[in-house]
Amino acid sequence: MSDDRLTIAGREFRSRLWVGTGKYKDFVETKKAIETSGADVVTVAVRRVNITDRNSENLLDYLDPKQYTILPNTAGCYTVEDAVRYARLARAAGVSDLVKLEVIGDERTLFPDTAGLIEAARILIKEGFVVLPYTNDDPIVAQKLVDIGCPAVMPLAAPIGSGLGIRNPYNLKIILETVNVPVIVDAGVGTASDAALAMEYGADAVLMNTAIAGAREPIAMAEAMKYAVEAGRLAYKAGRIPRKLYATASSPIEGML
Amino acid sequence: MRIQVNGEPRQVCEEINVTDLLRDLQLNVERVAVEVNLEILDRRDFDAKTLQEGDRIEILSFIGGGT
């Protein structure tokens, strides 16, 4: 699999499993889970620093930005203005123009506000950002995001943190067929088979956080996800057999008594 | 003079610049973004940016987060 690299906007990625860094017990567990997952892209959020507790540790003390691609998100932003502001802050705090753009439309579902997403993406692309948009499983919106210059799209499998797996495989398949940029399935994965399935459909990568961090044994689940994504990718490239209603014997009839 | 840092009032010396403030707060200049009165600063301008009475400063950095 070493030659099977994922390329987005001229950047090469080794792993097709991307992971979030939220919800872990502590930074030690975060680091261990991410190392085990084999991921080389990690998402982070941008928030106020704690100025009262000066001994508070920094996430980047545990995740070396030289070793990982740090992908800041605009999670928690419900308006175009907020998402653009957080993206700019992320760029100022970091080292790259990459942003995982989220414009959230609703608190209960955390579904994206796709109209706001397109508007925010347009503004940020004009400012030189590499915008990776967290979007709905809507092929039309995905194509619009590509048309305005997003070098990849990140459709959800299911609501963030829901663990429901791929709710709309047919829409996902249409997106995979119609857009000519990498597709990263983002959010909603519950267990290893969900990730494998996304990769078997032809997704270019899978991004997850809660499925690993929220598992009873996060480190073990990180390992499971690593293999699931690799297995799914290999199966996709190998080409599955067609589904048939009736049996086809795999042992020859010839030579039977 | 009084300024506001991450929503909290704070007493600082006159003529303090952003680099001084970050040093006082023991923050790594390379790991934060600074906004002064809603204007995001380039890291290269931290020395040159002298703070004024009543300035509202936001200091942010990366924390754990997924989607």
XYZ file of N, CA and C in Angstrom, chain A residues 108-109 111 156-169 185 187-191 193-195 197 210-211:
87
model
N -28.971 20.090 16.980
C -29.316 18.695 17.289
C -28.681 17.708 16.339
N -28.641 18.072 15.074
C -28.106 17.144 14.069
C -26.672 17.475 13.688
N -25.896 18.961 11.289
C -25.815 18.900 9.827
C -25.249 20.219 9.305
N -20.643 13.680 4.933
C -20.846 12.920 6.161
C -21.401 11.539 5.842
N -21.107 10.583 6.724
C -21.741 9.265 6.647
C -23.048 9.316 7.413
N -23.021 10.029 8.527
C -24.177 10.163 9.428
C -23.862 11.354 10.338
N -24.821 11.790 11.182
C -24.512 12.919 12.068
C -23.230 12.694 12.897
N -22.521 13.783 13.129
C -21.278 13.768 13.902
C -21.492 13.047 15.238
N -20.644 12.108 15.537
C -20.707 11.432 16.836
C -21.837 10.434 16.984
N -22.621 10.230 15.908
C -23.801 9.358 16.041
C -23.434 7.880 15.957
N -22.358 7.540 15.269
C -21.966 6.138 15.115
C -22.940 5.316 14.285
N -23.741 5.970 13.478
C -24.769 5.255 12.701
C -24.233 4.598 11.433
N -23.035 4.940 11.040
C -22.504 4.389 9.788
C -23.076 5.122 8.588
N -22.854 4.563 7.406
C -23.266 5.263 6.183
C -24.784 5.168 6.014
N -25.466 6.307 6.216
C -26.932 6.351 6.176
C -27.457 6.349 4.760
N -26.666 6.869 3.839
C -27.165 6.998 2.472
C -26.106 6.552 1.469
N -25.897 5.229 1.401
C -24.826 4.726 0.545
C -25.011 5.095 -0.926
N -14.859 10.586 3.525
C -16.090 10.402 4.295
C -15.815 10.848 5.730
N -17.376 11.831 9.503
C -18.398 11.844 10.562
C -19.417 10.711 10.418
N -19.767 10.147 11.562
C -20.844 9.166 11.615
C -20.401 7.720 11.667
N -19.100 7.474 11.491
C -18.601 6.098 11.556
C -18.769 5.566 12.981
N -19.236 4.312 13.096
C -19.441 3.735 14.423
C -18.413 2.674 14.758
N -18.116 1.844 13.769
C -17.172 0.763 14.017
C -16.399 0.442 12.734
N -16.354 -1.851 10.446
C -17.018 -2.211 9.190
C -17.556 -0.987 8.454
N -17.955 0.050 9.197
C -18.431 1.282 8.548
C -17.314 1.919 7.731
N -16.132 1.936 8.326
C -14.979 2.541 7.651
C -14.577 1.702 6.437
N -16.485 -0.234 4.690
C -17.514 -0.085 3.663
C -17.311 1.204 2.864
N -14.983 10.358 17.204
C -15.706 9.695 18.292
C -15.623 8.173 18.232
N -15.653 7.610 17.017
C -15.632 6.144 16.890
C -14.395 5.560 17.574
